[in-house]
PDB file of C-alpha atoms in Angstrom:
ATOM      1  CA  MET A   1       3.480  15.405   4.605  1.00 52.00           C
ATOM      2  CA  GLY A   2       0.694  13.989   7.379  1.00 61.00           C
ATOM      3  CA  LEU A   3       0.768  15.192  11.284  1.00 61.00           C
ATOM      4  CA  VAL A   4       0.909  10.833  12.034  1.00 65.00           C
ATOM      5  CA  HIS A   5      -0.173  10.770  16.179  1.00 62.00           C
ATOM      6  CA  PHE A   6       1.220   8.020  18.062  1.00 65.00           C
ATOM      7  CA  GLY A   7      -0.793   8.652  21.305  1.00 68.00           C
ATOM      8  CA  GLU A   8       1.347  11.659  22.573  1.00 74.00           C
ATOM      9  CA  GLN A   9       3.566  11.940  19.545  1.00 73.00           C
ATOM     10  CA  ARG A  10       3.821  13.076  16.803  1.00 76.00           C
ATOM     11  CA  PHE A  11       5.152  12.773  12.967  1.00 74.00           C
ATOM     12  CA  ASP A  12       5.175  14.466   9.725  1.00 80.00           C
ATOM     13  CA  ALA A  13       5.321  10.880   8.456  1.00 84.00           C
ATOM     14  CA  LYS A  14       4.741  10.629   4.154  1.00 90.00           C
ATOM     15  CA  LEU A  15       4.883   6.641   5.175  1.00 92.00           C
ATOM     16  CA  VAL A  16       3.770   4.020   8.315  1.00 92.00           C
ATOM     17  CA  ALA A  17       4.064   0.533   7.781  1.00 92.00           C
ATOM     18  CA  PHE A  18       1.650  -1.683   9.634  1.00 93.00           C
ATOM     19  CA  ASP A  19       2.153  -5.271  10.035  1.00 91.00           C
ATOM     20  CA  LYS A  20      -1.344  -7.555   9.562  1.00 89.00           C
ATOM     21  CA  ASP A  21      -1.925  -9.576  13.175  1.00 85.00           C
ATOM     22  CA  GLY A  22      -1.243  -7.715  15.996  1.00 83.00           C
ATOM     23  CA  THR A  23      -1.623  -4.398  15.080  1.00 89.00           C
ATOM     24  CA  LEU A  24      -3.656  -4.560  12.424  1.00 92.00           C
ATOM     25  CA  PHE A  25      -5.964  -7.175  12.692  1.00 91.00           C
ATOM     26  CA  ASP A  26      -5.948  -8.318  16.447  1.00 89.00           C
ATOM     27  CA  PHE A  27      -4.082 -11.514  16.538  1.00 86.00           C
ATOM     28  CA  HIS A  28      -5.370 -13.729  19.691  1.00 88.00           C
ATOM     29  CA  ALA A  29      -8.774 -13.776  18.235  1.00 88.00           C
ATOM     30  CA  SER A  30      -8.931 -13.976  14.555  1.00 87.00           C
ATOM     31  CA  TRP A  31      -6.069 -16.892  15.465  1.00 87.00           C
ATOM     32  CA  ARG A  32      -6.969 -19.155  18.263  1.00 91.00           C
ATOM     33  CA  PRO A  33     -10.649 -20.308  17.252  1.00 89.00           C
ATOM     34  CA  ARG A  34      -9.169 -21.317  13.813  1.00 86.00           C
ATOM     35  CA  PHE A  35      -5.658 -22.962  14.537  1.00 90.00           C
ATOM     36  CA  LEU A  36      -7.564 -24.636  17.693  1.00 93.00           C
ATOM     37  CA  GLU A  37      -9.624 -26.299  14.964  1.00 89.00           C
ATOM     38  CA  ALA A  38      -6.631 -27.071  13.408  1.00 90.00           C
ATOM     39  CA  VAL A  39      -5.180 -28.816  15.561  1.00 94.00           C
ATOM     40  CA  ALA A  40      -7.932 -30.920  17.011  1.00 93.00           C
ATOM     41  CA  ARG A  41      -8.358 -31.698  13.287  1.00 91.00           C
ATOM     42  CA  LEU A  42      -3.897 -33.196  12.962  1.00 93.00           C
ATOM     43  CA  LEU A  43      -4.175 -34.991  16.312  1.00 94.00           C
ATOM     44  CA  SER A  44      -7.942 -37.108  16.100  1.00 91.00           C
ATOM     45  CA  GLN A  45      -6.017 -40.207  15.107  1.00 87.00           C
ATOM     46  CA  PHE A  46      -3.083 -40.474  17.109  1.00 91.00           C
ATOM     47  CA  GLN A  47      -3.651 -41.964  20.727  1.00 88.00           C
ATOM     48  CA  ASN A  48      -2.092 -40.196  23.458  1.00 92.00           C
ATOM     49  CA  ARG A  49      -3.710 -36.385  21.764  1.00 92.00           C
ATOM     50  CA  ALA A  50      -2.785 -34.981  24.925  1.00 94.00           C
ATOM     51  CA  GLU A  51       0.790 -35.264  24.823  1.00 95.00           C
ATOM     52  CA  MET A  52       0.835 -34.447  20.926  1.00 95.00           C
ATOM     53  CA  GLN A  53      -1.002 -31.406  21.600  1.00 96.00           C
ATOM     54  CA  ALA A  54       0.813 -29.380  24.600  1.00 97.00           C
ATOM     55  CA  ALA A  55       4.154 -30.739  22.767  1.00 96.00           C
ATOM     56  CA  LEU A  56       2.247 -28.496  20.250  1.00 96.00           C
ATOM     57  CA  PHE A  57       1.270 -25.602  21.291  1.00 97.00           C
ATOM     58  CA  GLN A  58       4.760 -25.806  23.501  1.00 97.00           C
ATOM     59  CA  SER A  59       6.550 -25.677  19.907  1.00 96.00           C
ATOM     60  CA  LEU A  60       4.181 -23.594  17.880  1.00 96.00           C
ATOM     61  CA  GLY A  61       4.473 -20.493  21.008  1.00 95.00           C
ATOM     62  CA  TYR A  62       0.394 -20.794  22.198  1.00 96.00           C
ATOM     63  CA  ASN A  63      -0.239 -20.554  26.436  1.00 96.00           C
ATOM     64  CA  ALA A  64      -3.294 -22.644  26.178  1.00 94.00           C
ATOM     65  CA  ALA A  65      -3.323 -21.415  29.777  1.00 94.00           C
ATOM     66  CA  GLU A  66      -3.695 -18.067  29.273  1.00 94.00           C
ATOM     67  CA  GLY A  67      -5.162 -18.553  25.446  1.00 92.00           C
ATOM     68  CA  THR A  68      -2.523 -16.410  24.444  1.00 92.00           C
ATOM     69  CA  PHE A  69       0.475 -15.899  21.704  1.00 93.00           C
ATOM     70  CA  ASP A  70       3.648 -16.906  22.945  1.00 93.00           C
ATOM     71  CA  GLU A  71       4.136 -12.331  19.702  1.00 85.00           C
ATOM     72  CA  ASP A  72       7.693 -13.668  20.074  1.00 87.00           C
ATOM     73  CA  GLY A  73       6.805 -17.769  18.683  1.00 90.00           C
ATOM     74  CA  THR A  74       6.627 -20.015  15.889  1.00 91.00           C
ATOM     75  CA  PHE A  75       2.650 -19.381  14.756  1.00 89.00           C
ATOM     76  CA  GLY A  76       2.964 -15.412  15.424  1.00 84.00           C
ATOM     77  CA  THR A  77       6.174 -14.980  13.390  1.00 83.00           C
ATOM     78  CA  ALA A  78       7.132 -18.224  11.597  1.00 83.00           C
ATOM     79  CA  THR A  79       6.388 -17.885   8.305  1.00 81.00           C
ATOM     80  CA  SER A  80       2.893 -21.088   6.204  1.00 83.00           C
ATOM     81  CA  SER A  81       6.354 -22.657   5.428  1.00 86.00           C
ATOM     82  CA  GLU A  82       8.282 -22.630   8.853  1.00 89.00           C
ATOM     83  CA  THR A  83       4.975 -22.886  10.960  1.00 91.00           C
ATOM     84  CA  ALA A  84       4.011 -26.001   8.937  1.00 92.00           C
ATOM     85  CA  ARG A  85       7.578 -27.358   9.685  1.00 95.00           C
ATOM     86  CA  ALA A  86       7.487 -27.250  12.580  1.00 96.00           C
ATOM     87  CA  ALA A  87       4.237 -29.445  13.484  1.00 96.00           C
ATOM     88  CA  ALA A  88       5.330 -31.587  11.340  1.00 96.00           C
ATOM     89  CA  THR A  89       8.488 -31.656  13.091  1.00 96.00           C
ATOM     90  CA  VAL A  90       6.089 -32.886  16.708  1.00 96.00           C
ATOM     91  CA  LEU A  91       3.726 -35.096  14.934  1.00 95.00           C
ATOM     92  CA  HIS A  92       6.795 -36.979  13.500  1.00 96.00           C
ATOM     93  CA  GLN A  93       9.196 -37.120  17.209  1.00 95.00           C
ATOM     94  CA  HIS A  94       5.802 -37.586  19.752  1.00 95.00           C
ATOM     95  CA  SER A  95       3.421 -39.217  17.158  1.00 90.00           C
ATOM     96  CA  ARG A  96       2.111 -42.152  18.527  1.00 83.00           C
ATOM     97  CA  PRO A  97       1.628 -45.002  16.457  1.00 81.00           C
ATOM     98  CA  THR A  98       5.310 -43.344  14.929  1.00 86.00           C
ATOM     99  CA  LEU A  99       4.648 -41.837  11.468  1.00 92.00           C
ATOM    100  CA  SER A 100       7.031 -41.758   8.871  1.00 95.00           C
ATOM    101  CA  TRP A 101       8.609 -37.706   7.977  1.00 96.00           C
ATOM    102  CA  HIS A 102       6.565 -37.961   4.760  1.00 96.00           C
ATOM    103  CA  SER A 103       3.249 -38.690   6.374  1.00 95.00           C
ATOM    104  CA  CYS A 104       3.085 -36.134   9.196  1.00 96.00           C
ATOM    105  CA  GLU A 105       4.241 -33.708   5.943  1.00 96.00           C
ATOM    106  CA  GLN A 106       1.071 -34.730   4.281  1.00 95.00           C
ATOM    107  CA  LEU A 107      -0.962 -34.505   7.675  1.00 95.00           C
ATOM    108  CA  VAL A 108       0.152 -31.601   8.649  1.00 95.00           C
ATOM    109  CA  ARG A 109      -0.329 -30.078   5.407  1.00 93.00           C
ATOM    110  CA  LEU A 110      -4.434 -32.300   4.545  1.00 93.00           C
ATOM    111  CA  GLU A 111      -5.424 -31.066   8.122  1.00 91.00           C
ATOM    112  CA  PHE A 112      -3.692 -27.897   9.574  1.00 90.00           C
ATOM    113  CA  ALA A 113      -2.184 -25.942   6.552  1.00 86.00           C
ATOM    114  CA  PRO A 114      -5.698 -24.636   5.054  1.00 85.00           C
ATOM    115  CA  ILE A 115      -6.028 -23.214   8.307  1.00 77.00           C
ATOM    116  CA  LEU A 116      -2.221 -20.520   6.978  1.00 70.00           C
ATOM    117  CA  SER A 117      -3.568 -20.222   3.706  1.00 70.00           C
ATOM    118  CA  SER A 118      -7.452 -18.341   4.553  1.00 70.00           C
ATOM    119  CA  SER A 119      -8.289 -14.852   5.311  1.00 64.00           C
ATOM    120  CA  GLY A 120     -10.465 -17.159   8.372  1.00 64.00           C
ATOM    121  CA  SER A 121     -12.362 -14.027  10.952  1.00 79.00           C
ATOM    122  CA  SER A 122     -10.286 -11.712  11.207  1.00 85.00           C
ATOM    123  CA  VAL A 123     -11.035  -9.194  13.743  1.00 88.00           C
ATOM    124  CA  PRO A 124     -10.421  -5.450  13.755  1.00 91.00           C
ATOM    125  CA  VAL A 125      -8.291  -3.629  15.736  1.00 92.00           C
ATOM    126  CA  THR A 126     -10.215  -0.333  14.820  1.00 92.00           C
ATOM    127  CA  ASP A 127     -12.377   0.493  12.199  1.00 94.00           C
ATOM    128  CA  LEU A 128      -9.630   0.538   9.725  1.00 94.00           C
ATOM    129  CA  ALA A 129     -11.275   1.331   6.774  1.00 94.00           C
ATOM    130  CA  THR A 130     -11.312   5.125   8.234  1.00 94.00           C
ATOM    131  CA  LEU A 131      -8.081   4.912   9.597  1.00 92.00           C
ATOM    132  CA  PHE A 132      -6.257   4.421   6.285  1.00 93.00           C
ATOM    133  CA  SER A 133      -8.329   6.860   3.758  1.00 93.00           C
ATOM    134  CA  SER A 134      -7.089   9.367   6.603  1.00 91.00           C
ATOM    135  CA  LEU A 135      -4.154   8.704   6.194  1.00 91.00           C
ATOM    136  CA  HIS A 136      -5.297   8.185   2.020  1.00 91.00           C
ATOM    137  CA  GLU A 137      -6.473  12.003   2.882  1.00 91.00           C
ATOM    138  CA  SER A 138      -2.750  13.199   4.301  1.00 88.00           C
ATOM    139  CA  SER A 139      -1.056  11.580   0.984  1.00 90.00           C
ATOM    140  CA  VAL A 140       0.253   9.275   3.672  1.00 91.00           C
ATOM    141  CA  GLY A 141       1.643   6.180   2.394  1.00 92.00           C
ATOM    142  CA  VAL A 142       0.663   2.996   3.580  1.00 95.00           C
ATOM    143  CA  ALA A 143       2.543  -0.355   3.735  1.00 95.00           C
ATOM    144  CA  VAL A 144       1.254  -3.842   5.050  1.00 95.00           C
ATOM    145  CA  ILE A 145       4.445  -6.057   5.663  1.00 94.00           C
ATOM    146  CA  THR A 146       3.356  -9.629   7.301  1.00 91.00           C
ATOM    147  CA  SER A 147       5.133 -13.374   7.445  1.00 86.00           C
ATOM    148  CA  ASP A 148       1.194 -14.456   6.334  1.00 84.00           C
ATOM    149  CA  ASP A 149       0.991 -15.333   3.165  1.00 84.00           C
ATOM    150  CA  ARG A 150      -0.307 -13.234   0.077  1.00 89.00           C
ATOM    151  CA  ALA A 151      -2.983 -14.808  -0.872  1.00 86.00           C
ATOM    152  CA  PRO A 152      -4.664 -13.961   2.833  1.00 85.00           C
ATOM    153  CA  THR A 153      -3.499 -11.092   3.195  1.00 90.00           C
ATOM    154  CA  GLU A 154      -5.206  -9.804   0.536  1.00 92.00           C
ATOM    155  CA  ALA A 155      -7.904 -11.828   1.042  1.00 89.00           C
ATOM    156  CA  ALA A 156      -8.684  -9.798   4.805  1.00 90.00           C
ATOM    157  CA  LEU A 157      -7.395  -6.161   3.161  1.00 93.00           C
ATOM    158  CA  ALA A 158     -10.524  -6.530   0.431  1.00 94.00           C
ATOM    159  CA  ILE A 159     -12.884  -7.892   2.720  1.00 91.00           C
ATOM    160  CA  PHE A 160     -12.497  -5.095   4.647  1.00 93.00           C
ATOM    161  CA  GLY A 161     -12.534  -2.143   2.490  1.00 94.00           C
ATOM    162  CA  LEU A 162      -8.362  -1.418   2.458  1.00 95.00           C
ATOM    163  CA  SER A 163      -7.040  -3.176  -0.505  1.00 95.00           C
ATOM    164  CA  ARG A 164      -7.582   1.081  -1.981  1.00 96.00           C
ATOM    165  CA  PHE A 165      -5.031   1.998  -0.072  1.00 96.00           C
ATOM    166  CA  VAL A 166      -2.334   0.114   0.627  1.00 96.00           C
ATOM    167  CA  ASP A 167       0.663   1.334  -1.642  1.00 96.00           C
ATOM    168  CA  TYR A 168       3.305  -1.316  -0.820  1.00 96.00           C
ATOM    169  CA  LEU A 169       2.503  -4.672   0.630  1.00 96.00           C
ATOM    170  CA  ALA A 170       5.766  -7.599   1.824  1.00 94.00           C
ATOM    171  CA  CYS A 171       4.459 -11.043   2.480  1.00 92.00           C
ATOM    172  CA  GLY A 172       5.769 -14.097   3.573  1.00 86.00           C
ATOM    173  CA  ASP A 173       6.389 -15.935   0.766  1.00 86.00           C
ATOM    174  CA  SER A 174       7.293 -12.704  -1.022  1.00 84.00           C
ATOM    175  CA  GLN A 175      10.557 -13.003  -2.512  1.00 83.00           C
ATOM    176  CA  GLY A 176      12.843 -11.663  -1.607  1.00 81.00           C
ATOM    177  CA  ARG A 177      13.922 -11.142   2.354  1.00 83.00           C
ATOM    178  CA  HIS A 178      10.863 -10.414   5.007  1.00 78.00           C
ATOM    179  CA  LYS A 179      10.471  -9.077   7.858  1.00 79.00           C
ATOM    180  CA  PRO A 180      11.752  -9.350  10.728  1.00 81.00           C
ATOM    181  CA  ALA A 181      14.722  -7.714   8.052  1.00 84.00           C
ATOM    182  CA  PRO A 182      14.587  -4.677   7.160  1.00 90.00           C
ATOM    183  CA  ASP A 183      13.577  -4.760   3.100  1.00 92.00           C
ATOM    184  CA  PRO A 184      10.396  -5.125   2.726  1.00 92.00           C
ATOM    185  CA  LEU A 185      10.855  -1.524   5.071  1.00 92.00           C
ATOM    186  CA  LEU A 186      13.626  -0.298   2.500  1.00 93.00           C
ATOM    187  CA  ALA A 187      11.402  -0.944  -0.108  1.00 91.00           C
ATOM    188  CA  ALA A 188       8.459   0.187   0.614  1.00 91.00           C
ATOM    189  CA  ALA A 189      10.346   4.050   1.156  1.00 91.00           C
ATOM    190  CA  ASP A 190      12.039   3.483  -2.065  1.00 93.00           C
ATOM    191  CA  LEU A 191       9.077   2.773  -4.410  1.00 92.00           C
ATOM    192  CA  LEU A 192       7.248   5.089  -2.923  1.00 92.00           C
ATOM    193  CA  ASP A 193      10.829   7.945  -2.466  1.00 93.00           C
ATOM    194  CA  VAL A 194      10.199   9.052   0.894  1.00 90.00           C
ATOM    195  CA  SER A 195      13.399   8.439   3.149  1.00 91.00           C
ATOM    196  CA  LEU A 196      13.024   6.409   6.691  1.00 89.00           C
ATOM    197  CA  ALA A 197      12.975   9.700   8.697  1.00 84.00           C
ATOM    198  CA  GLN A 198       9.627  10.374   7.171  1.00 86.00           C
ATOM    199  CA  THR A 199       8.885   6.476   7.118  1.00 83.00           C
TER     200      THR A 199
END
């Protein structure tokens, strides 16, 4: 068991669970450039780009004036498939010329969805290798629970040398219910034989 500090609070912990974006990596700095580039590509063929961009930003939870994502918005919380479906819905409702649903899905799959499955340029919030290593040395398990897909999550963890420290990984495309449901956290605690009081 390790003594883990969160500000002034101290906890005797055997397992610490992290979200990926917004916790380990700066969500806005990591995603904003890729998101804006993908939106521009997605809307390039339409006559009413400004209208569609505003609708897409609203649907996915992006504040253009502040350059930030709504932490409870679609892009910040939904799985990749849910985000792609939301983008296709905006295209279907606002496209000029009007596109069929199939065409909207195909366009999103080609021009927008690839950013959701890429590890991109994640910006860590701190020296994550040192953090994870110190937890490991204190015999504290590490779980990463995210709504992102497994492939880009594993790639990001590998890029920053974190993979070997992660004892449990749950992603948006994993089997069963994903966050914010408690199932992944319960599964991590069960796998590592840790009580929730020590998590």
